Amino acid sequence: MEVIIRPDAPAAADLVARILAADLRAKPDLVLGLATGRTMDLLYDRLAQMRLDFSHCHTFNLDEYVGLAPTDPRSYRASMNKALFDRVNINPDHTHVPNGLAPDLDAECLRYENLIAQSGGIDFQLLGIGQSGHIGFNEPLSALQSRTRVKALSPTTAAQNAAFFGGADKVPRRAITMGVGTIMESRRIVLLATGPGKAEIIAQAVEGPITAMISATALQLHRRCVVVVDNAAAAALKEQEYYRWIFDNEPEWEPFRRPSTL
Ligand code: GLP
């Protein structure tokens, strides 16, 4: 795992956009795993501005609420359409989000896993992190080898997403989510976290012990995972100086140290 610290949220989102753009240019038929959440708004704005060619790309979103129609503006399908898919040249048939209205949810989870496998697996998985330490909707005690399945949402997550539903009690209680094991099979993972509200959970996820109580700690076992944070989300990390040195000196990051051009 590597941790990269940028001064603020726009700079952190810009770096992730540039990492993703470089991978997409190198492999135009990239299989991209996508995430939702407020943190991703700046990133998707940036990707839309960059006018990248998504025409050969396939995408798989991490999760979807059970019981919400794709047309419901609070669904992750609708928010992805608005935040990204409608703004870039991706083929809508190439964009995949679990169907939270499927009559047989277990069959839907299996279908989703099979679709990922048929696409050749995920090349680049984008992640946010929830206050509970979840990736996707892998709430505390999610098995670190779990696959796509239905998961009950924790009270912490309901509170975090309450604003979208007009109260924590109105947040759907269940979601379909890729499993931790599914996510870990991605060839590359980039997690983006910004703001002071993420400082404590980022410190636990990155520098704490690996535990099923915090599914993001599984990323410590991944061979190619970068955690991109802003100063605020980095505030509780013990080894900040070391992480800053890496971005400022390691050759791998040299192209990304230069000022951004669209
Ligand atoms: C939801 C999603 C997660 C996301 C999290 C962070 O819970 N299921 O994939 O990481 O939100 O949300 P935000 O970026 O709004 O803090």
PDB file of C-alpha atoms and ligand atoms in Angstrom:
ATOM      1  CA  MET A   1       0.000   0.000   0.000  1.00  0.00           C
ATOM      2  CA  GLU A   2       1.085   3.561  -0.642  1.00  0.00           C
ATOM      3  CA  VAL A   3      -0.392   6.704   0.879  1.00  0.00           C
ATOM      4  CA  ILE A   4      -0.302   9.962  -1.067  1.00  0.00           C
ATOM      5  CA  ILE A   5      -1.188  13.214   0.681  1.00  0.00           C
ATOM      6  CA  ARG A   6      -2.343  16.246  -1.302  1.00  0.00           C
ATOM      7  CA  PRO A   7      -3.056  19.688   0.155  1.00  0.00           C
ATOM      8  CA  ASP A   8      -6.831  19.749  -0.296  1.00  0.00           C
ATOM      9  CA  ALA A   9      -9.802  17.842  -1.694  1.00  0.00           C
ATOM     10  CA  PRO A  10      -9.594  19.262  -5.263  1.00  0.00           C
ATOM     11  CA  ALA A  11      -5.892  18.362  -5.470  1.00  0.00           C
ATOM     12  CA  ALA A  12      -6.564  14.841  -4.164  1.00  0.00           C
ATOM     13  CA  ALA A  13      -9.390  14.324  -6.685  1.00  0.00           C
ATOM     14  CA  ASP A  14      -7.216  15.745  -9.459  1.00  0.00           C
ATOM     15  CA  LEU A  15      -4.448  13.248  -8.678  1.00  0.00           C
ATOM     16  CA  VAL A  16      -6.850  10.304  -8.753  1.00  0.00           C
ATOM     17  CA  ALA A  17      -8.293  11.571 -12.056  1.00  0.00           C
ATOM     18  CA  ARG A  18      -4.797  11.725 -13.523  1.00  0.00           C
ATOM     19  CA  ILE A  19      -3.867   8.231 -12.315  1.00  0.00           C
ATOM     20  CA  LEU A  20      -7.095   6.877 -13.817  1.00  0.00           C
ATOM     21  CA  ALA A  21      -6.602   8.813 -17.063  1.00  0.00           C
ATOM     22  CA  ALA A  22      -3.082   7.398 -17.484  1.00  0.00           C
ATOM     23  CA  ASP A  23      -4.390   3.832 -17.040  1.00  0.00           C
ATOM     24  CA  LEU A  24      -7.290   4.456 -19.432  1.00  0.00           C
ATOM     25  CA  ARG A  25      -4.982   5.869 -22.110  1.00  0.00           C
ATOM     26  CA  ALA A  26      -2.675   2.858 -21.734  1.00  0.00           C
ATOM     27  CA  LYS A  27      -5.612   0.410 -21.938  1.00  0.00           C
ATOM     28  CA  PRO A  28      -8.661   1.938 -23.658  1.00  0.00           C
ATOM     29  CA  ASP A  29     -10.778  -1.157 -22.865  1.00  0.00           C
ATOM     30  CA  LEU A  30     -10.087  -0.783 -19.158  1.00  0.00           C
ATOM     31  CA  VAL A  31     -12.531  -2.545 -16.823  1.00  0.00           C
ATOM     32  CA  LEU A  32     -13.234   0.089 -14.227  1.00  0.00           C
ATOM     33  CA  GLY A  33     -14.744  -0.437 -10.784  1.00  0.00           C
ATOM     34  CA  LEU A  34     -16.566   2.686  -9.630  1.00  0.00           C
ATOM     35  CA  ALA A  35     -17.690   4.113  -6.300  1.00  0.00           C
ATOM     36  CA  THR A  36     -20.367   6.531  -5.160  1.00  0.00           C
ATOM     37  CA  GLY A  37     -20.485   9.033  -2.298  1.00  0.00           C
ATOM     38  CA  ARG A  38     -19.921  12.761  -1.962  1.00  0.00           C
ATOM     39  CA  THR A  39     -16.147  12.332  -2.093  1.00  0.00           C
ATOM     40  CA  MET A  40     -16.403  11.200  -5.707  1.00  0.00           C
ATOM     41  CA  ASP A  41     -18.209  14.334  -6.965  1.00  0.00           C
ATOM     42  CA  LEU A  42     -15.017  16.356  -7.489  1.00  0.00           C
ATOM     43  CA  LEU A  43     -13.337  13.378  -9.139  1.00  0.00           C
ATOM     44  CA  TYR A  44     -16.196  12.769 -11.578  1.00  0.00           C
ATOM     45  CA  ASP A  45     -16.308  16.503 -12.384  1.00  0.00           C
ATOM     46  CA  ARG A  46     -12.618  16.327 -13.178  1.00  0.00           C
ATOM     47  CA  LEU A  47     -12.968  13.188 -15.326  1.00  0.00           C
ATOM     48  CA  ALA A  48     -15.793  14.824 -17.295  1.00  0.00           C
ATOM     49  CA  GLN A  49     -13.635  17.927 -17.884  1.00  0.00           C
ATOM     50  CA  MET A  50     -10.709  15.838 -19.122  1.00  0.00           C
ATOM     51  CA  ARG A  51     -12.673  14.623 -22.153  1.00  0.00           C
ATOM     52  CA  LEU A  52     -11.237  11.123 -21.925  1.00  0.00           C
ATOM     53  CA  ASP A  53     -12.263   8.385 -24.329  1.00  0.00           C
ATOM     54  CA  PHE A  54     -14.465   5.974 -22.367  1.00  0.00           C
ATOM     55  CA  SER A  55     -15.957   4.397 -25.502  1.00  0.00           C
ATOM     56  CA  HIS A  56     -14.165   1.036 -25.036  1.00  0.00           C
ATOM     57  CA  CYS A  57     -14.343   1.034 -21.254  1.00  0.00           C
ATOM     58  CA  HIS A  58     -16.643  -1.183 -19.130  1.00  0.00           C
ATOM     59  CA  THR A  59     -17.646  -0.184 -15.612  1.00  0.00           C
ATOM     60  CA  PHE A  60     -18.892  -2.017 -12.532  1.00  0.00           C
ATOM     61  CA  ASN A  61     -20.193  -0.095  -9.550  1.00  0.00           C
ATOM     62  CA  LEU A  62     -19.519  -1.403  -6.079  1.00  0.00           C
ATOM     63  CA  ASP A  63     -23.010  -1.360  -4.689  1.00  0.00           C
ATOM     64  CA  GLU A  64     -26.698  -0.441  -4.815  1.00  0.00           C
ATOM     65  CA  TYR A  65     -29.462  -0.042  -2.245  1.00  0.00           C
ATOM     66  CA  VAL A  66     -31.997  -2.871  -2.102  1.00  0.00           C
ATOM     67  CA  GLY A  67     -35.498  -1.657  -2.976  1.00  0.00           C
ATOM     68  CA  LEU A  68     -34.614   1.431  -5.017  1.00  0.00           C
ATOM     69  CA  ALA A  69     -35.479   1.575  -8.712  1.00  0.00           C
ATOM     70  CA  PRO A  70     -32.681   2.668 -11.083  1.00  0.00           C
ATOM     71  CA  THR A  71     -34.804   5.724 -11.876  1.00  0.00           C
ATOM     72  CA  ASP A  72     -35.030   6.745  -8.208  1.00  0.00           C
ATOM     73  CA  PRO A  73     -32.718   9.775  -7.890  1.00  0.00           C
ATOM     74  CA  ARG A  74     -31.383   8.375  -4.585  1.00  0.00           C
ATOM     75  CA  SER A  75     -30.280   5.123  -6.250  1.00  0.00           C
ATOM     76  CA  TYR A  76     -26.608   4.705  -7.036  1.00  0.00           C
ATOM     77  CA  ARG A  77     -27.541   3.964 -10.684  1.00  0.00           C
ATOM     78  CA  ALA A  78     -29.218   7.366 -11.006  1.00  0.00           C
ATOM     79  CA  SER A  79     -26.421   9.179  -9.192  1.00  0.00           C
ATOM     80  CA  MET A  80     -23.779   7.541 -11.417  1.00  0.00           C
ATOM     81  CA  ASN A  81     -25.683   8.513 -14.566  1.00  0.00           C
ATOM     82  CA  LYS A  82     -25.825  12.110 -13.390  1.00  0.00           C
ATOM     83  CA  ALA A  83     -22.314  12.362 -11.943  1.00  0.00           C
ATOM     84  CA  LEU A  84     -20.428  10.638 -14.755  1.00  0.00           C
ATOM     85  CA  PHE A  85     -22.076   8.420 -17.358  1.00  0.00           C
ATOM     86  CA  ASP A  86     -24.231  11.159 -18.911  1.00  0.00           C
ATOM     87  CA  ARG A  87     -21.207  13.450 -19.173  1.00  0.00           C
ATOM     88  CA  VAL A  88     -18.713  11.194 -20.967  1.00  0.00           C
ATOM     89  CA  ASN A  89     -18.743   9.092 -24.137  1.00  0.00           C
ATOM     90  CA  ILE A  90     -19.272   5.756 -22.391  1.00  0.00           C
ATOM     91  CA  ASN A  91     -21.660   3.237 -23.948  1.00  0.00           C
ATOM     92  CA  PRO A  92     -24.540   2.970 -21.401  1.00  0.00           C
ATOM     93  CA  ASP A  93     -24.694  -0.785 -22.106  1.00  0.00           C
ATOM     94  CA  HIS A  94     -21.141  -1.040 -20.785  1.00  0.00           C
ATOM     95  CA  THR A  95     -22.049   0.441 -17.386  1.00  0.00           C
ATOM     96  CA  HIS A  96     -23.089  -2.007 -14.680  1.00  0.00           C
ATOM     97  CA  VAL A  97     -24.682  -1.365 -11.291  1.00  0.00           C
ATOM     98  CA  PRO A  98     -26.299  -4.151  -9.234  1.00  0.00           C
ATOM     99  CA  ASN A  99     -30.080  -4.247  -9.593  1.00  0.00           C
ATOM    100  CA  GLY A 100     -31.545  -3.457  -6.166  1.00  0.00           C
ATOM    101  CA  LEU A 101     -35.013  -4.395  -7.410  1.00  0.00           C
ATOM    102  CA  ALA A 102     -34.125  -7.893  -8.612  1.00  0.00           C
ATOM    103  CA  PRO A 103     -36.832 -10.390  -7.541  1.00  0.00           C
ATOM    104  CA  ASP A 104     -34.130 -12.906  -6.576  1.00  0.00           C
ATOM    105  CA  LEU A 105     -31.334 -10.930  -4.891  1.00  0.00           C
ATOM    106  CA  ASP A 106     -28.990 -13.900  -4.463  1.00  0.00           C
ATOM    107  CA  ALA A 107     -29.288 -14.670  -8.176  1.00  0.00           C
ATOM    108  CA  GLU A 108     -28.583 -11.020  -8.945  1.00  0.00           C
ATOM    109  CA  CYS A 109     -25.395 -11.127  -6.827  1.00  0.00           C
ATOM    110  CA  LEU A 110     -24.226 -14.250  -8.658  1.00  0.00           C
ATOM    111  CA  ARG A 111     -25.063 -12.676 -12.034  1.00  0.00           C
ATOM    112  CA  TYR A 112     -22.986  -9.623 -11.087  1.00  0.00           C
ATOM    113  CA  GLU A 113     -19.980 -11.722 -10.038  1.00  0.00           C
ATOM    114  CA  ASN A 114     -20.205 -13.712 -13.283  1.00  0.00           C
ATOM    115  CA  LEU A 115     -20.408 -10.531 -15.350  1.00  0.00           C
ATOM    116  CA  ILE A 116     -17.242  -9.192 -13.730  1.00  0.00           C
ATOM    117  CA  ALA A 117     -15.467 -12.481 -14.435  1.00  0.00           C
ATOM    118  CA  GLN A 118     -16.697 -12.551 -18.066  1.00  0.00           C
ATOM    119  CA  SER A 119     -15.319  -9.042 -18.551  1.00  0.00           C
ATOM    120  CA  GLY A 120     -11.883 -10.320 -17.567  1.00  0.00           C
ATOM    121  CA  GLY A 121     -11.914  -8.929 -14.017  1.00  0.00           C
ATOM    122  CA  ILE A 122     -11.545  -5.371 -12.792  1.00  0.00           C
ATOM    123  CA  ASP A 123      -8.386  -3.551 -13.857  1.00  0.00           C
ATOM    124  CA  PHE A 124      -8.827  -0.422 -11.773  1.00  0.00           C
ATOM    125  CA  GLN A 125     -11.082  -0.245  -8.723  1.00  0.00           C
ATOM    126  CA  LEU A 126     -11.921   3.144  -7.305  1.00  0.00           C
ATOM    127  CA  LEU A 127     -12.944   3.234  -3.630  1.00  0.00           C
ATOM    128  CA  GLY A 128     -14.201   5.685  -1.047  1.00  0.00           C
ATOM    129  CA  ILE A 129     -14.451   4.853   2.635  1.00  0.00           C
ATOM    130  CA  GLY A 130     -17.449   5.025   4.943  1.00  0.00           C
ATOM    131  CA  GLN A 131     -17.364   6.241   8.546  1.00  0.00           C
ATOM    132  CA  SER A 132     -17.684   2.593   9.607  1.00  0.00           C
ATOM    133  CA  GLY A 133     -14.526   1.773   7.641  1.00  0.00           C
ATOM    134  CA  HIS A 134     -16.488   0.057   4.913  1.00  0.00           C
ATOM    135  CA  ILE A 135     -15.440  -0.277   1.296  1.00  0.00           C
ATOM    136  CA  GLY A 136     -18.470  -0.699  -0.933  1.00  0.00           C
ATOM    137  CA  PHE A 137     -21.066  -1.558   1.711  1.00  0.00           C
ATOM    138  CA  ASN A 138     -18.893  -4.119   3.492  1.00  0.00           C
ATOM    139  CA  GLU A 139     -19.964  -3.255   6.991  1.00  0.00           C
ATOM    140  CA  PRO A 140     -18.216  -4.377  10.205  1.00  0.00           C
ATOM    141  CA  LEU A 141     -17.601  -8.131  10.346  1.00  0.00           C
ATOM    142  CA  SER A 142     -17.824  -8.570   6.574  1.00  0.00           C
ATOM    143  CA  ALA A 143     -15.717 -11.609   5.777  1.00  0.00           C
ATOM    144  CA  LEU A 144     -12.467 -10.511   4.183  1.00  0.00           C
ATOM    145  CA  GLN A 145     -13.069 -13.169   1.512  1.00  0.00           C
ATOM    146  CA  SER A 146     -16.712 -12.224   0.915  1.00  0.00           C
ATOM    147  CA  ARG A 147     -18.240 -12.063  -2.569  1.00  0.00           C
ATOM    148  CA  THR A 148     -21.055  -9.909  -3.973  1.00  0.00           C
ATOM    149  CA  ARG A 149     -24.022 -10.331  -1.647  1.00  0.00           C
ATOM    150  CA  VAL A 150     -26.753  -8.539   0.280  1.00  0.00           C
ATOM    151  CA  LYS A 151     -25.508  -6.781   3.399  1.00  0.00           C
ATOM    152  CA  ALA A 152     -27.462  -5.098   6.218  1.00  0.00           C
ATOM    153  CA  LEU A 153     -26.345  -1.495   6.704  1.00  0.00           C
ATOM    154  CA  SER A 154     -25.000  -0.410  10.081  1.00  0.00           C
ATOM    155  CA  PRO A 155     -26.475   2.477  12.098  1.00  0.00           C
ATOM    156  CA  THR A 156     -23.257   4.450  11.419  1.00  0.00           C
ATOM    157  CA  THR A 157     -23.800   4.125   7.677  1.00  0.00           C
ATOM    158  CA  ALA A 158     -27.499   4.983   7.942  1.00  0.00           C
ATOM    159  CA  ALA A 159     -26.529   8.157   9.829  1.00  0.00           C
ATOM    160  CA  GLN A 160     -23.832   9.012   7.258  1.00  0.00           C
ATOM    161  CA  ASN A 161     -26.261   8.740   4.355  1.00  0.00           C
ATOM    162  CA  ALA A 162     -29.336  10.154   6.164  1.00  0.00           C
ATOM    163  CA  ALA A 163     -29.223  13.481   4.315  1.00  0.00           C
ATOM    164  CA  PHE A 164     -30.011  11.766   1.002  1.00  0.00           C
ATOM    165  CA  PHE A 165     -33.173  10.186   2.423  1.00  0.00           C
ATOM    166  CA  GLY A 166     -34.515  12.799   4.852  1.00  0.00           C
ATOM    167  CA  GLY A 167     -33.491  10.903   7.989  1.00  0.00           C
ATOM    168  CA  ALA A 168     -31.451   7.867   9.088  1.00  0.00           C
ATOM    169  CA  ASP A 169     -34.656   5.853   9.630  1.00  0.00           C
ATOM    170  CA  LYS A 170     -35.533   6.283   5.935  1.00  0.00           C
ATOM    171  CA  VAL A 171     -32.224   4.935   4.580  1.00  0.00           C
ATOM    172  CA  PRO A 172     -32.754   1.451   3.073  1.00  0.00           C
ATOM    173  CA  ARG A 173     -31.601  -1.196   5.549  1.00  0.00           C
ATOM    174  CA  ARG A 174     -29.925  -3.442   2.992  1.00  0.00           C
ATOM    175  CA  ALA A 175     -27.702  -3.134  -0.049  1.00  0.00           C
ATOM    176  CA  ILE A 176     -26.103  -5.356  -2.663  1.00  0.00           C
ATOM    177  CA  THR A 177     -22.343  -4.910  -2.486  1.00  0.00           C
ATOM    178  CA  MET A 178     -19.293  -6.424  -4.089  1.00  0.00           C
ATOM    179  CA  GLY A 179     -17.546  -8.454  -1.392  1.00  0.00           C
ATOM    180  CA  VAL A 180     -14.162  -7.639   0.099  1.00  0.00           C
ATOM    181  CA  GLY A 181     -12.823 -10.688  -1.748  1.00  0.00           C
ATOM    182  CA  THR A 182     -14.304  -9.419  -5.025  1.00  0.00           C
ATOM    183  CA  ILE A 183     -12.679  -6.015  -4.534  1.00  0.00           C
ATOM    184  CA  MET A 184      -9.332  -7.573  -3.593  1.00  0.00           C
ATOM    185  CA  GLU A 185      -9.180  -9.368  -6.964  1.00  0.00           C
ATOM    186  CA  SER A 186      -8.968  -6.021  -8.789  1.00  0.00           C
ATOM    187  CA  ARG A 187      -5.600  -5.565 -10.403  1.00  0.00           C
ATOM    188  CA  ARG A 188      -5.203  -2.041  -9.078  1.00  0.00           C
ATOM    189  CA  ILE A 189      -7.035  -0.186  -6.303  1.00  0.00           C
ATOM    190  CA  VAL A 190      -7.146   3.556  -5.634  1.00  0.00           C
ATOM    191  CA  LEU A 191      -8.978   4.783  -2.528  1.00  0.00           C
ATOM    192  CA  LEU A 192      -9.869   8.464  -2.241  1.00  0.00           C
ATOM    193  CA  ALA A 193     -10.745  10.057   1.110  1.00  0.00           C
ATOM    194  CA  THR A 194     -10.980  13.741   1.959  1.00  0.00           C
ATOM    195  CA  GLY A 195     -12.037  15.985   4.830  1.00  0.00           C
ATOM    196  CA  PRO A 196     -11.566  15.916   8.619  1.00  0.00           C
ATOM    197  CA  GLY A 197     -14.456  13.475   9.086  1.00  0.00           C
ATOM    198  CA  LYS A 198     -12.347  10.713   7.511  1.00  0.00           C
ATOM    199  CA  ALA A 199      -9.111  11.303   9.489  1.00  0.00           C
ATOM    200  CA  GLU A 200      -9.710   8.746  12.262  1.00  0.00           C
ATOM    201  CA  ILE A 201     -11.016   5.969  10.048  1.00  0.00           C
ATOM    202  CA  ILE A 202      -8.208   6.474   7.507  1.00  0.00           C
ATOM    203  CA  ALA A 203      -5.614   6.133  10.286  1.00  0.00           C
ATOM    204  CA  GLN A 204      -7.244   2.889  11.435  1.00  0.00           C
ATOM    205  CA  ALA A 205      -7.620   1.551   7.892  1.00  0.00           C
ATOM    206  CA  VAL A 206      -4.041   2.307   6.860  1.00  0.00           C
ATOM    207  CA  GLU A 207      -1.970   1.986  10.022  1.00  0.00           C
ATOM    208  CA  GLY A 208      -4.176  -0.160  12.251  1.00  0.00           C
ATOM    209  CA  PRO A 209      -4.363  -3.954  12.519  1.00  0.00           C
ATOM    210  CA  ILE A 210      -6.167  -5.924   9.816  1.00  0.00           C
ATOM    211  CA  THR A 211      -9.635  -6.747  11.045  1.00  0.00           C
ATOM    212  CA  ALA A 212     -13.032  -7.711   9.627  1.00  0.00           C
ATOM    213  CA  MET A 213     -14.448  -4.925  11.816  1.00  0.00           C
ATOM    214  CA  ILE A 214     -12.947  -2.431   9.330  1.00  0.00           C
ATOM    215  CA  SER A 215     -13.143  -3.891   5.835  1.00  0.00           C
ATOM    216  CA  ALA A 216     -10.780  -1.244   4.411  1.00  0.00           C
ATOM    217  CA  THR A 217      -7.917  -2.782   6.464  1.00  0.00           C
ATOM    218  CA  ALA A 218      -7.963  -5.712   3.997  1.00  0.00           C
ATOM    219  CA  LEU A 219      -6.395  -3.337   1.466  1.00  0.00           C
ATOM    220  CA  GLN A 220      -3.122  -3.629   3.384  1.00  0.00           C
ATOM    221  CA  LEU A 221      -2.860  -7.103   1.816  1.00  0.00           C
ATOM    222  CA  HIS A 222      -3.378  -5.872  -1.753  1.00  0.00           C
ATOM    223  CA  ARG A 223      -0.352  -5.802  -4.030  1.00  0.00           C
ATOM    224  CA  ARG A 224      -1.173  -2.551  -5.803  1.00  0.00           C
ATOM    225  CA  CYS A 225      -3.217  -0.188  -3.684  1.00  0.00           C
ATOM    226  CA  VAL A 226      -2.837   3.583  -3.371  1.00  0.00           C
ATOM    227  CA  VAL A 227      -4.695   5.617  -0.755  1.00  0.00           C
ATOM    228  CA  VAL A 228      -5.016   9.264  -1.816  1.00  0.00           C
ATOM    229  CA  VAL A 229      -5.982  11.684   0.958  1.00  0.00           C
ATOM    230  CA  ASP A 230      -5.989  15.423   1.520  1.00  0.00           C
ATOM    231  CA  ASN A 231      -4.251  17.058   4.500  1.00  0.00           C
ATOM    232  CA  ALA A 232      -7.447  16.945   6.548  1.00  0.00           C
ATOM    233  CA  ALA A 233      -8.030  13.207   6.058  1.00  0.00           C
ATOM    234  CA  ALA A 234      -4.316  12.544   6.664  1.00  0.00           C
ATOM    235  CA  ALA A 235      -4.286  14.376   9.997  1.00  0.00           C
ATOM    236  CA  ALA A 236      -4.276  11.273  12.250  1.00  0.00           C
ATOM    237  CA  LEU A 237      -1.681   9.276  10.277  1.00  0.00           C
ATOM    238  CA  LYS A 238       1.541   8.641  12.207  1.00  0.00           C
ATOM    239  CA  GLU A 239       3.848   8.350   9.196  1.00  0.00           C
ATOM    240  CA  GLN A 240       2.769  11.467   7.281  1.00  0.00           C
ATOM    241  CA  GLU A 241       6.338  12.621   6.770  1.00  0.00           C
ATOM    242  CA  TYR A 242       7.274   9.325   5.111  1.00  0.00           C
ATOM    243  CA  TYR A 243       4.230   9.370   2.822  1.00  0.00           C
ATOM    244  CA  ARG A 244       4.953  12.952   1.755  1.00  0.00           C
ATOM    245  CA  TRP A 245       8.556  12.034   0.987  1.00  0.00           C
ATOM    246  CA  ILE A 246       7.394   9.222  -1.287  1.00  0.00           C
ATOM    247  CA  PHE A 247       5.215  11.481  -3.437  1.00  0.00           C
ATOM    248  CA  ASP A 248       7.927  14.149  -3.602  1.00  0.00           C
ATOM    249  CA  ASN A 249      10.790  11.782  -4.497  1.00  0.00           C
ATOM    250  CA  GLU A 250       9.795   8.421  -5.926  1.00  0.00           C
ATOM    251  CA  PRO A 251      10.165   8.223  -9.742  1.00  0.00           C
ATOM    252  CA  GLU A 252       6.755   6.555 -10.128  1.00  0.00           C
ATOM    253  CA  TRP A 253       5.096   9.815  -9.009  1.00  0.00           C
ATOM    254  CA  GLU A 254       7.253  12.138 -11.106  1.00  0.00           C
ATOM    255  CA  PRO A 255       4.690  12.661 -13.916  1.00  0.00           C
ATOM    256  CA  PHE A 256       2.036  13.448 -11.314  1.00  0.00           C
ATOM    257  CA  ARG A 257       4.145  16.082  -9.547  1.00  0.00           C
ATOM    258  CA  ARG A 258       4.041  18.312 -12.612  1.00  0.00           C
ATOM    259  CA  PRO A 259       1.189  20.832 -12.752  1.00  0.00           C
ATOM    260  CA  SER A 260      -2.034  19.439 -14.099  1.00  0.00           C
ATOM    261  CA  THR A 261      -3.067  20.085 -17.684  1.00  0.00           C
ATOM    262  CA  LEU A 262      -6.439  18.918 -18.897  1.00  0.00           C
TER     263      LEU A 262
HETATM  264  C1  GLP B   1     -21.364   4.984   0.704  1.00  0.00           C
HETATM  265  C2  GLP B   1     -20.818   4.024  -0.342  1.00  0.00           C
HETATM  266  C3  GLP B   1     -19.318   3.842  -0.183  1.00  0.00           C
HETATM  267  C4  GLP B   1     -18.637   5.190  -0.054  1.00  0.00           C
HETATM  268  C5  GLP B   1     -19.188   5.920   1.148  1.00  0.00           C
HETATM  269  C6  GLP B   1     -18.483   7.251   1.396  1.00  0.00           C
HETATM  270  O1  GLP B   1     -21.541   4.378   1.941  1.00  0.00           O
HETATM  271  N1  GLP B   1     -21.426   2.744  -0.294  1.00  0.00           N
HETATM  272  O2  GLP B   1     -18.820   3.133  -1.305  1.00  0.00           O
HETATM  273  O3  GLP B   1     -17.252   5.020   0.085  1.00  0.00           O
HETATM  274  O4  GLP B   1     -20.552   6.132   0.881  1.00  0.00           O
HETATM  275  O5  GLP B   1     -19.343   8.327   1.241  1.00  0.00           O
HETATM  276  P1  GLP B   1     -18.897   9.833   1.196  1.00  0.00           P
HETATM  277  O6  GLP B   1     -17.948   9.975   0.059  1.00  0.00           O
HETATM  278  O7  GLP B   1     -20.178  10.567   0.957  1.00  0.00           O
HETATM  279  O8  GLP B   1     -18.253  10.133   2.492  1.00  0.00           O
END
